[in-house]
GROMACS .gro file of C-alpha atoms in nm:
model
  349
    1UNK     CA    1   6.645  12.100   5.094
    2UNK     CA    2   6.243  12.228   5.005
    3UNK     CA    3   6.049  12.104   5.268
    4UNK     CA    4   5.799  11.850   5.204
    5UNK     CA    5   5.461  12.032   5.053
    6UNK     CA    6   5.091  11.913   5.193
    7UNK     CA    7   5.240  11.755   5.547
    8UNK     CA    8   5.167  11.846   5.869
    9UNK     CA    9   5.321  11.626   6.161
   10UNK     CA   10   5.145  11.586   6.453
   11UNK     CA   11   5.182  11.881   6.734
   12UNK     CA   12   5.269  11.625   7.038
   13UNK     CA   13   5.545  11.449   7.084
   14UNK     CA   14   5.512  11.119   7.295
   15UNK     CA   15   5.849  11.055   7.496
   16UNK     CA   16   5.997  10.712   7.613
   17UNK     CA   17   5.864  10.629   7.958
   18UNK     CA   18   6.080  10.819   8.209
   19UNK     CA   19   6.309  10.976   7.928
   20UNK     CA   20   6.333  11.236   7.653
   21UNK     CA   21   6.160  11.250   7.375
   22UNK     CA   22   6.339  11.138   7.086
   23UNK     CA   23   6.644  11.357   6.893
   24UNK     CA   24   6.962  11.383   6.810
   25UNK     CA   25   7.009  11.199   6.477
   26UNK     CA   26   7.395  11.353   6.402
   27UNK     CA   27   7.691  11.080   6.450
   28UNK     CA   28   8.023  11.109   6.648
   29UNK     CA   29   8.181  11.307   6.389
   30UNK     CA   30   8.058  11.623   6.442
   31UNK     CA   31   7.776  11.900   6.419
   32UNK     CA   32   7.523  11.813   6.180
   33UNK     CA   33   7.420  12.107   5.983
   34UNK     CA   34   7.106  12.107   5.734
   35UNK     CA   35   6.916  12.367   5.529
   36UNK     CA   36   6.533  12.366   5.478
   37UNK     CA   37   6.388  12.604   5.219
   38UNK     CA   38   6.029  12.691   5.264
   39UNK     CA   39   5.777  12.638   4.975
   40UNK     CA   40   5.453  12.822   4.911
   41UNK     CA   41   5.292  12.549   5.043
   42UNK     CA   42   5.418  12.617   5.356
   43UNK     CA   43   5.363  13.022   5.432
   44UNK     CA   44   5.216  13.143   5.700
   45UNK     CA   45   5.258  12.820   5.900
   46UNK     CA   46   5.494  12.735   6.234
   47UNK     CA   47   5.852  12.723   6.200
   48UNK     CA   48   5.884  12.403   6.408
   49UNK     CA   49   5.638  12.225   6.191
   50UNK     CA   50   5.836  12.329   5.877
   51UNK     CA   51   6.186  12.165   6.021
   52UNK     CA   52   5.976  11.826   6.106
   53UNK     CA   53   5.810  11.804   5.777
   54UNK     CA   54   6.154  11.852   5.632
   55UNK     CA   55   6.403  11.653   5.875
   56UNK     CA   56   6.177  11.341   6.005
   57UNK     CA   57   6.498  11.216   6.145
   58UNK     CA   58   6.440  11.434   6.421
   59UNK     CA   59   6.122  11.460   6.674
   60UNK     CA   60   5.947  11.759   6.716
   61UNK     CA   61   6.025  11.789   7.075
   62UNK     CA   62   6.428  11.781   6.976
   63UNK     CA   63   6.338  12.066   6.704
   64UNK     CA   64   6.203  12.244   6.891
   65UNK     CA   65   6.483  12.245   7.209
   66UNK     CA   66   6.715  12.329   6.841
   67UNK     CA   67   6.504  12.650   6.782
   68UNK     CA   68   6.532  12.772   7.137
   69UNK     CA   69   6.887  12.733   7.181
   70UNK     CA   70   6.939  12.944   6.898
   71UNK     CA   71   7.068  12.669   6.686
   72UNK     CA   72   6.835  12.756   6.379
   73UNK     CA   73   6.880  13.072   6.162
   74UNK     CA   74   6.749  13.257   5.894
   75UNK     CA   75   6.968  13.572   5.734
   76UNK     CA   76   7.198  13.531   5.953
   77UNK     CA   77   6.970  13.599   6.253
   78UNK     CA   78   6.885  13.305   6.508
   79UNK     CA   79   6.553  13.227   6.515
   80UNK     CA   80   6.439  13.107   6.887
   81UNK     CA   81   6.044  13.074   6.845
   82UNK     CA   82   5.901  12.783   6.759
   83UNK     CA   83   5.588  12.903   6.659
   84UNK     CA   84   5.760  13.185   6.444
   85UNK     CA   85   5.542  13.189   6.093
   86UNK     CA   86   5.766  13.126   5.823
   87UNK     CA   87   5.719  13.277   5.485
   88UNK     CA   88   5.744  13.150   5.083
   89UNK     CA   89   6.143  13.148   5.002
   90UNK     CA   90   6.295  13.170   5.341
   91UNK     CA   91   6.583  12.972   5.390
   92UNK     CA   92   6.663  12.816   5.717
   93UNK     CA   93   7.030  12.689   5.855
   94UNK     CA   94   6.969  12.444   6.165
   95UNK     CA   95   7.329  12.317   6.325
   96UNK     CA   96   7.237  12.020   6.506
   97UNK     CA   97   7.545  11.978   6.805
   98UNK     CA   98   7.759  11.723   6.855
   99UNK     CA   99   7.624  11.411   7.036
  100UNK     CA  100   7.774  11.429   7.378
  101UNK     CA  101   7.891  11.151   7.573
  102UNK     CA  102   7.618  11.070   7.832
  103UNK     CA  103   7.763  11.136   8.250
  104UNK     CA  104   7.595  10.775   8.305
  105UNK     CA  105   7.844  10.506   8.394
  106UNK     CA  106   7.932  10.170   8.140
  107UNK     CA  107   7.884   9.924   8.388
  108UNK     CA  108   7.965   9.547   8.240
  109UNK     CA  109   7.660   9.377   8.425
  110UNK     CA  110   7.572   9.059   8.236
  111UNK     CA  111   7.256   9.036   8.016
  112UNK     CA  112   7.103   8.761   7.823
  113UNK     CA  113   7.024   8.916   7.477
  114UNK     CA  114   6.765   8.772   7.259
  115UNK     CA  115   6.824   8.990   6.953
  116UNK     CA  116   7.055   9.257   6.859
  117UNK     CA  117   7.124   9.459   6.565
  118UNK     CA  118   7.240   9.823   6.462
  119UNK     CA  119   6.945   9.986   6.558
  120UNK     CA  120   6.808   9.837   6.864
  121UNK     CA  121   6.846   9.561   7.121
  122UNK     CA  122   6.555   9.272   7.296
  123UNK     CA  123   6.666   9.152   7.597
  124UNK     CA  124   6.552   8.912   7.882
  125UNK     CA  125   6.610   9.146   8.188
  126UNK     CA  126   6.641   8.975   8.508
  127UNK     CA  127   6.398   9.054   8.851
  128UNK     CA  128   6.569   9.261   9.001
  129UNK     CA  129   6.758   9.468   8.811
  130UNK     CA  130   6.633   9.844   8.795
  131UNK     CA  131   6.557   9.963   8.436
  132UNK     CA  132   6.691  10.360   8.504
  133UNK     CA  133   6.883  10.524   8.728
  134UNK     CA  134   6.701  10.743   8.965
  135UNK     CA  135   6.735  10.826   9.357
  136UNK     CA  136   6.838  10.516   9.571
  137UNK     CA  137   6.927  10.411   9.260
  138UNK     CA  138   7.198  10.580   9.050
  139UNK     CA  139   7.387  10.280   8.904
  140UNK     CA  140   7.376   9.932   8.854
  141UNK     CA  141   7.121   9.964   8.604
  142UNK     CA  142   6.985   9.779   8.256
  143UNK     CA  143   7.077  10.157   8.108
  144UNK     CA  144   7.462  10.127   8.271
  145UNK     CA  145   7.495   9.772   8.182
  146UNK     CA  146   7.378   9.871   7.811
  147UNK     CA  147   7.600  10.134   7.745
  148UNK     CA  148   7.854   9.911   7.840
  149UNK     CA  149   7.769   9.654   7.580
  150UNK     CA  150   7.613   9.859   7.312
  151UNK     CA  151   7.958  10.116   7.308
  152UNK     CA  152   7.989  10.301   7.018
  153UNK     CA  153   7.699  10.160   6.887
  154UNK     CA  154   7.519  10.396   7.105
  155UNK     CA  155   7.495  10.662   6.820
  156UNK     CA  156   7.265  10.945   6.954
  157UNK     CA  157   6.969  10.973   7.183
  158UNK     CA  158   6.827  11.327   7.234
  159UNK     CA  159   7.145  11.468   7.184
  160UNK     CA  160   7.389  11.216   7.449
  161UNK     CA  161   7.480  10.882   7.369
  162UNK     CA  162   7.302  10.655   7.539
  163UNK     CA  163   7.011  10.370   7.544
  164UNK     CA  164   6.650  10.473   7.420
  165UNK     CA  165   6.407  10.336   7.683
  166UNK     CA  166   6.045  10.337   7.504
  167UNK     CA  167   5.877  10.123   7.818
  168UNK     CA  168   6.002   9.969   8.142
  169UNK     CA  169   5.946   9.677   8.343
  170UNK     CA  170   5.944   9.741   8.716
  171UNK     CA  171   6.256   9.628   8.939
  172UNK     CA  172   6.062   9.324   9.025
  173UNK     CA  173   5.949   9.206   8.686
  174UNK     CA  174   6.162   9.011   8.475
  175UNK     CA  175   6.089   8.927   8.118
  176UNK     CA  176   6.148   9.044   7.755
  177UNK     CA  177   6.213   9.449   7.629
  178UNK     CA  178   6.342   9.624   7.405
  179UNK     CA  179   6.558   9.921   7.378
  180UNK     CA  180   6.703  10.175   7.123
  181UNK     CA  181   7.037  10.240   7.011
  182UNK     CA  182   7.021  10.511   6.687
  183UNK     CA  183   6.755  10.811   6.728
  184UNK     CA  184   6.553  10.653   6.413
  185UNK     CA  185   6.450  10.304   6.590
  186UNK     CA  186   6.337  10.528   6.910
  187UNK     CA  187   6.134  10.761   6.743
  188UNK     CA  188   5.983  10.484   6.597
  189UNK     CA  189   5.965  10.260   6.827
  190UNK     CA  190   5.821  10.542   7.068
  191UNK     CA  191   5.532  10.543   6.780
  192UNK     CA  192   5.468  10.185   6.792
  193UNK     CA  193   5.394  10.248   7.157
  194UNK     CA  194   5.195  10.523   7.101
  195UNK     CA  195   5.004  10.411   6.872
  196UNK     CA  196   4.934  10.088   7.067
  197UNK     CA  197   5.057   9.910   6.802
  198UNK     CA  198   5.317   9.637   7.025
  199UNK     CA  199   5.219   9.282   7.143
  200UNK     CA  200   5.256   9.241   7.499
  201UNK     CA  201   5.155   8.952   7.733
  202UNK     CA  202   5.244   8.879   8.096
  203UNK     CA  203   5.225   8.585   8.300
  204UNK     CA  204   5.103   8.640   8.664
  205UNK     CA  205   5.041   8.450   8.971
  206UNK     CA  206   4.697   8.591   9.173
  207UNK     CA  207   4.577   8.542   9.485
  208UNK     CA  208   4.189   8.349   9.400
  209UNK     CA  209   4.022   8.291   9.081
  210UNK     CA  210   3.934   8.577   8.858
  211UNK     CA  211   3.537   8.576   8.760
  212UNK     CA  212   3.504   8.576   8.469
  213UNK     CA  213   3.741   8.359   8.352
  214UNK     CA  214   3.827   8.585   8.066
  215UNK     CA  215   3.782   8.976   8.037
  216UNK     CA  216   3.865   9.296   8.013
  217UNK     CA  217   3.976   9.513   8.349
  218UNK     CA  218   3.953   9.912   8.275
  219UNK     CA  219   3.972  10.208   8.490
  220UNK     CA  220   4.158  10.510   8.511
  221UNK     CA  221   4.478  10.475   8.680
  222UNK     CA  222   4.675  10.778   8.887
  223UNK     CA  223   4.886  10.866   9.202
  224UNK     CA  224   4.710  10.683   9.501
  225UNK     CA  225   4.579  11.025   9.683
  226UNK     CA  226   4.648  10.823  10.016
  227UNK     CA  227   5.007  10.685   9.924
  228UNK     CA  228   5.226  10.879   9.679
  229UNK     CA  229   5.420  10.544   9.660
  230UNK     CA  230   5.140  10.406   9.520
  231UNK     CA  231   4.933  10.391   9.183
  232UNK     CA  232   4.603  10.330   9.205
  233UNK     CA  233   4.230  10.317   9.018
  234UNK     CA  234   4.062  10.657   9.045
  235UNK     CA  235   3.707  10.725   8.999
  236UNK     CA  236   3.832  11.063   8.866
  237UNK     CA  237   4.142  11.185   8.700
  238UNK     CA  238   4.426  10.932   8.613
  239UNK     CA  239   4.491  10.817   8.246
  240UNK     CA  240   4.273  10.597   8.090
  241UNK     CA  241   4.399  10.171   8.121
  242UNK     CA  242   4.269   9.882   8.010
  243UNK     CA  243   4.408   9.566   8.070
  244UNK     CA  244   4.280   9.214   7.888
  245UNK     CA  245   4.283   8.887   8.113
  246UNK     CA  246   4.282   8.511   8.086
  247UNK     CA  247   4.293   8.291   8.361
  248UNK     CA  248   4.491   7.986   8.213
  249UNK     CA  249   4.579   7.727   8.502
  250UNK     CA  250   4.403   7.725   8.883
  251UNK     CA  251   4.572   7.589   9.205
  252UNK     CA  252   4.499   7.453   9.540
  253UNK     CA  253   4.112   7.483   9.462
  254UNK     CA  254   4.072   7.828   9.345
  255UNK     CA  255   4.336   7.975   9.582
  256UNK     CA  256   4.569   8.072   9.313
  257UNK     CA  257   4.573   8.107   8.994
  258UNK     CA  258   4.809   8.181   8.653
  259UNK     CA  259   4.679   8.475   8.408
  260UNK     CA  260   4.790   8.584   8.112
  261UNK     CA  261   4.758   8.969   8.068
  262UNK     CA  262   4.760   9.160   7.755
  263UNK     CA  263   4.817   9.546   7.801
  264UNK     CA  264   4.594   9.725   7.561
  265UNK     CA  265   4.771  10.073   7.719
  266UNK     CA  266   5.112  10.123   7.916
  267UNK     CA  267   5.038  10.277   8.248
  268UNK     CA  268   5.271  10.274   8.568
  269UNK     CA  269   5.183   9.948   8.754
  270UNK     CA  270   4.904   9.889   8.528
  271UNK     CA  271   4.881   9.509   8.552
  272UNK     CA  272   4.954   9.509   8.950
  273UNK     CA  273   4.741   9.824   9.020
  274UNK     CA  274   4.388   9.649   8.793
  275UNK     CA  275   4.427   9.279   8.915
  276UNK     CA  276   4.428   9.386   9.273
  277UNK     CA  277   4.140   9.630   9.247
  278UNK     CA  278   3.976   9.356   9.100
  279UNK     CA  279   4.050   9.201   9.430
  280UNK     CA  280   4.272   8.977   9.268
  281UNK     CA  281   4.668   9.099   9.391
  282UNK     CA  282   4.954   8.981   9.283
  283UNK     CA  283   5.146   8.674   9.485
  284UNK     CA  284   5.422   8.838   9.629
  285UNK     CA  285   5.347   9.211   9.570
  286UNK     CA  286   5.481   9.412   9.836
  287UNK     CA  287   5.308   9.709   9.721
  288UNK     CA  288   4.997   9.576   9.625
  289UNK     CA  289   4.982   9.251   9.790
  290UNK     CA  290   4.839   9.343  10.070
  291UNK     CA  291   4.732   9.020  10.323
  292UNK     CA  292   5.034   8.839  10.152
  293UNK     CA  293   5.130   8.665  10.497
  294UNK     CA  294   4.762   8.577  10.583
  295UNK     CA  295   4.633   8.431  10.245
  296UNK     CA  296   4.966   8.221  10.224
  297UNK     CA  297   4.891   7.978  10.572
  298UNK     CA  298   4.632   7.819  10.328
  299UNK     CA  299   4.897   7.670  10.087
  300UNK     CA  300   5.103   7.415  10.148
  301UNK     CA  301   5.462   7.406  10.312
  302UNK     CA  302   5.670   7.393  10.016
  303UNK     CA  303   5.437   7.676   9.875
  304UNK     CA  304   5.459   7.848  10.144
  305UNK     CA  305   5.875   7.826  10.140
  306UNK     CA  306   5.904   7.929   9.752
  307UNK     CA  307   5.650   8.223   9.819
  308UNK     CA  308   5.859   8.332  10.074
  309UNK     CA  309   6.211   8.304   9.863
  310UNK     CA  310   6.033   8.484   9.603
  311UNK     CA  311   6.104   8.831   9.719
  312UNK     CA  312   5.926   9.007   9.432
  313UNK     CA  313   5.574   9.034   9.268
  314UNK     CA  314   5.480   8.710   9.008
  315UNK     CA  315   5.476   8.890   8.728
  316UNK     CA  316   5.662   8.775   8.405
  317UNK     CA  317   5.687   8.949   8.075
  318UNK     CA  318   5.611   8.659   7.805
  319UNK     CA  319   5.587   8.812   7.466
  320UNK     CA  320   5.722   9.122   7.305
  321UNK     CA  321   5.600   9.143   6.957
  322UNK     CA  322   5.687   9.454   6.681
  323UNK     CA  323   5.734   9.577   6.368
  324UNK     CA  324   6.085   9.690   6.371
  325UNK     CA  325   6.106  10.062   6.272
  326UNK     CA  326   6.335  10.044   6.056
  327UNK     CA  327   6.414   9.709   5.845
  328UNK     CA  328   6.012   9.715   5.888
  329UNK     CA  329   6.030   9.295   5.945
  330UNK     CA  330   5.805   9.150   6.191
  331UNK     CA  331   5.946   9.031   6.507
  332UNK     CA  332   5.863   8.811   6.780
  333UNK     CA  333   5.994   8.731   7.089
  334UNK     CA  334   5.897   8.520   7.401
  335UNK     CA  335   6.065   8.516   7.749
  336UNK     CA  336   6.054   8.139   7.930
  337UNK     CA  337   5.951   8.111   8.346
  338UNK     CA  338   6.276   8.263   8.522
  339UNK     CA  339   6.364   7.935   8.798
  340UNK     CA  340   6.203   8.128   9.100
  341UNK     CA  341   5.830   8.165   8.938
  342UNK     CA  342   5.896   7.801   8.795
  343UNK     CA  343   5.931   7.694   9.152
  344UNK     CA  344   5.647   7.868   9.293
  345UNK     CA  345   5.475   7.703   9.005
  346UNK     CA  346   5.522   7.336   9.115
  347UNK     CA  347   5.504   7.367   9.486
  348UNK     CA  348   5.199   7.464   9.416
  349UNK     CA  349   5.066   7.183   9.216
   0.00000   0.00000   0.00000
């Protein structure tokens, strides 16, 4: 294989929220092993940036773990800088290993799927149910419960067969996402996010009336310096958010009322962490919230009762929308009002 002459990829690779960045790309059979011949075109230039132009199917970041581990060689000789200038003629041999089977657990959990195909997966994941394993939580997750379903399916992430998670919704959050099953739909699903190019609305229940109506809410967003628990909006540092608004319904004059967000970036907490330094918190956050209790002796009993059954923040993911990275057809999907937020809803009308 001559590696593609005139291209140069990108030099960052943008990883799945909480995960690797995407790789692997060989099947269950066995080591993949490829050959990429350098052109003129190419001389003089990075190593790493030679195997991407020429193997697409894997991410930069995966390449480049490839070339350290001494898995790419030229004249026989392993080649373990990344950066290495290549010259006009040399021939490269990459062996890309085996995918491994991932130490997770398959845990059957039920999960209400609203698409599936061979390359990825939309589902409507429940409140409640954590999207990763991590401490305090090392099982019983939407990443056990899919490599339970998916199986075999599962045909290479980074190098270990399991899910691709490109974005998360928080344990409390229900609502629609999606996640990868081949190395080909994360990468470029992992892009789409990137490259801001995903439709995303919530549904969320605030304490007051948001003024404007309509708007945009912006502000760097970072570790809270007070509360490492916490996000919050920094007046320096953090990552750049923005976060569009529409207040669509109002209850019990003004005290409450239903927004739709639409995330114009992806940042941890971002919808919780911008409505309630806009003084407008989430009902039922019990990070954010703060003055939950207080503010809810103004509603009425029944309000009062499905606030408190709630146990979670109001926050709903409506509408996932995508071009799918690989068949390249447009897809839409939209989550309905779980029973607990419906509830909430009507007590307080």
């Amino acid at each position: 294989m001559t590696a593609p002459r005139g291209q140069d990829p990108d030099s960052d690779e943008v990883g799945p929220a909480g995960g690797e960045s995407p790789g692997g790309g060989d099947g269950p059979a066995g080591p993949a092993h490829h050959v990429v011949t350098a052109g003129p075109d190419a001389a003089g230039g990075r190593l790493d940036r030679l195997l991407a132009a020429a193997l697409p199917q894997l991410s930069r970041s995966r390449l480049k773990a490839l070339i350290e581990a001494g898995q790419v060689h030229c004249d026989g000789k392993a080649v373990t800088s990344p950066a290495a200038k290549v010259k006009d003629g040399q021939t490269f041999a990459i062996i890309v290993p085996e995918v491994k089977p991932v130490a997770l657990a398959a845990q059957a959990i039920p999960l209400e799927i609203l698409y599936e195909d061979s390359d990825l997966i939309v589902l409507d994941k429940p409140a409640g149910l954590v999207v990763h394993p991590a401490a305090g939580n090392p099982d019983g997750t939407l990443v056990n419960a899919l490599i339970a379903h998916c199986g075999p399916g599962l045909t290479g992430i980074g190098g270990e067969r399991r899910p691709g998670i490109v974005h998360r919704l928080d344990k409390g959050t229900s609502g629609v996402m999606v996640a990868a099953k081949t190395q080909a739909a994360h990468a470029g699903l992992v892009e789409l996010f990137a490259a801001r190019d995903i439709e995303r609305s919530y549904l969320a229940l605030v304490w007051g009336r948001p003024d404007p109506v309509q708007g945009t809410l912006t502000g760097n967003i970072g570790r809270s310096p007070r509360n490492r628990k916490k996000m919050a909006v920094l007046p320096r540092g953090g990552r750049p958010a923005e976060t569009g608004y529409k207040v669509l319904r109002g209850f019990q004059n003004g005290r409450v009322s239903l927004v739709e967000c639409r995330l114009k970036t992806g940042r941890t907490h971002q919808i919780r962490v911008h409505l309630a330094a806009a003084g407008h918190p989430l009902l039922g956050d019990p990070l954010y919230g703060g003055g939950d209790s207080r503010r809810a002796k103004s509603l009425p009993p029944p309000a009062q009762a499905a606030l408190a059954a709630l146990g979670r923040q109001a926050l709903h993911a409506k509408t996932l929308g995508f071009v799918h990275p690989v068949t390249r057809k447009t897809l839409q999907f939209k989550s309905e009002l779980p029973s607990d937020l419906s509830i909430l809803i009507s007590s307080l009308e």
